[in-house]
Amino acid sequence: MRLHFSRVRLAWLALAAVALVVAAVALVVAACRPGATATPRPGPAATQPAPVASAATATAPKSGPVAPTKAAIASVKTSSLPAGVDADGNFYRGDPKATVKLIEFSDFQ
């Protein structure tokens, strides 16, 4: 009787091992599929065309910041900008009292 119990137990262990391998292979295949990432679907707002500006709005002056032109960018030389170290020990280039500051962190390890 012990021999029969042993064969049944081995059969179940073999079946469990095969199921585990099949599950692992299925997970790897599902993870490596090219379409595994979700793609956003366009909503109703994205499919409608943008409204066309009328002549009255096209000639109205724009308020707010305007992007600088290439000529304005080329005329500013970095050597003419003030540079130094402030009272806190921070290095700066440009106006140290500017309303917007770019802080760059670096670690040399």
Coordinates of C-alpha atoms in Angstrom, one line a residue:
M1 CA 0.0 0.0 0.0
R2 CA 2.9 2.4 0.7
L3 CA 4.2 2.0 -2.8
H4 CA 0.8 3.1 -4.3
F5 CA 0.7 6.2 -2.0
S6 CA 4.2 7.1 -3.1
R7 CA 3.3 6.9 -6.8
V8 CA 0.2 9.1 -6.3
R9 CA 2.2 11.6 -4.3
L10 CA 4.9 11.8 -7.0
A11 CA 2.3 12.3 -9.7
W12 CA 0.8 15.2 -7.8
L13 CA 4.2 16.7 -7.2
A14 CA 5.1 16.4 -10.9
L15 CA 1.7 17.9 -11.9
A16 CA 2.3 20.8 -9.5
A17 CA 5.9 21.4 -10.8
V18 CA 4.6 21.4 -14.4
A19 CA 1.8 23.9 -13.5
L20 CA 4.4 26.1 -11.8
V21 CA 6.6 26.1 -14.8
V22 CA 3.7 26.8 -17.2
A23 CA 2.6 29.7 -14.9
A24 CA 6.1 31.2 -14.9
V25 CA 6.4 31.0 -18.7
A26 CA 3.0 32.6 -19.1
L27 CA 4.0 35.5 -16.9
V28 CA 7.2 36.0 -18.8
V29 CA 5.5 35.9 -22.2
A30 CA 2.8 38.3 -21.0
A31 CA 5.3 40.7 -19.7
C32 CA 7.4 40.7 -22.9
R33 CA 4.5 41.3 -25.2
P34 CA 5.0 44.4 -27.4
G35 CA 1.4 45.6 -26.7
A36 CA 1.8 45.3 -22.9
T37 CA 1.7 49.1 -22.3
A38 CA -1.6 50.9 -22.1
T39 CA -2.2 53.5 -24.8
P40 CA -4.4 56.5 -24.1
R41 CA -7.6 56.6 -26.2
P42 CA -8.5 59.9 -27.7
G43 CA -11.6 61.5 -26.1
P44 CA -14.2 63.6 -27.8
A45 CA -12.2 66.8 -27.1
A46 CA -9.1 65.4 -28.9
T47 CA -11.0 64.5 -32.1
Q48 CA -12.7 67.9 -32.6
P49 CA -10.8 70.4 -34.7
A50 CA -9.4 73.5 -33.1
P51 CA -11.4 76.7 -33.5
V52 CA -10.2 79.1 -36.1
A53 CA -9.2 82.6 -34.8
S54 CA -11.2 85.5 -36.3
A55 CA -9.5 88.5 -37.8
A56 CA -10.3 90.6 -34.7
T57 CA -8.5 88.2 -32.4
A58 CA -5.6 87.8 -34.8
T59 CA -4.7 91.5 -34.7
A60 CA -5.3 92.0 -31.0
P61 CA -2.1 92.5 -29.0
K62 CA -0.9 89.6 -26.9
S63 CA -0.5 90.0 -23.2
G64 CA 2.0 88.1 -21.1
P65 CA 5.5 86.9 -21.8
V66 CA 6.7 86.5 -25.4
A67 CA 9.4 84.1 -26.5
P68 CA 12.7 85.8 -27.3
T69 CA 13.8 85.9 -30.9
K70 CA 17.1 84.3 -32.1
A71 CA 18.6 87.8 -32.6
A72 CA 17.9 88.7 -29.0
I73 CA 19.4 85.4 -27.7
A74 CA 22.5 85.8 -29.9
S75 CA 23.1 89.4 -28.6
V76 CA 23.4 88.3 -25.0
K77 CA 26.9 87.0 -24.2
T78 CA 27.5 84.9 -21.1
S79 CA 30.7 86.8 -20.4
S80 CA 28.7 90.0 -19.9
L81 CA 26.4 88.4 -17.2
P82 CA 27.3 89.0 -13.6
A83 CA 28.6 85.9 -11.8
G84 CA 29.9 85.2 -8.4
V85 CA 29.0 83.7 -4.9
D86 CA 26.2 85.1 -2.8
A87 CA 26.2 85.4 1.0
D88 CA 25.0 81.9 1.5
G89 CA 27.8 80.4 -0.6
N90 CA 25.7 79.7 -3.6
F91 CA 27.2 80.3 -7.0
Y92 CA 25.2 82.4 -9.5
R93 CA 25.3 83.7 -13.0
G94 CA 22.9 86.5 -14.0
D95 CA 20.9 88.7 -11.6
P96 CA 21.1 87.2 -8.1
K97 CA 17.8 88.9 -7.2
A98 CA 15.9 87.4 -10.2
T99 CA 12.3 86.3 -9.6
V100 CA 12.9 82.9 -11.1
K101 CA 16.0 80.9 -10.2
L102 CA 17.3 77.7 -11.7
I103 CA 18.9 75.6 -9.0
E104 CA 21.2 72.8 -10.3
F105 CA 22.2 70.0 -7.9
S106 CA 25.2 67.7 -8.6
D107 CA 27.1 65.1 -6.7
F108 CA 30.6 64.1 -7.7
Q109 CA 31.0 60.7 -6.1

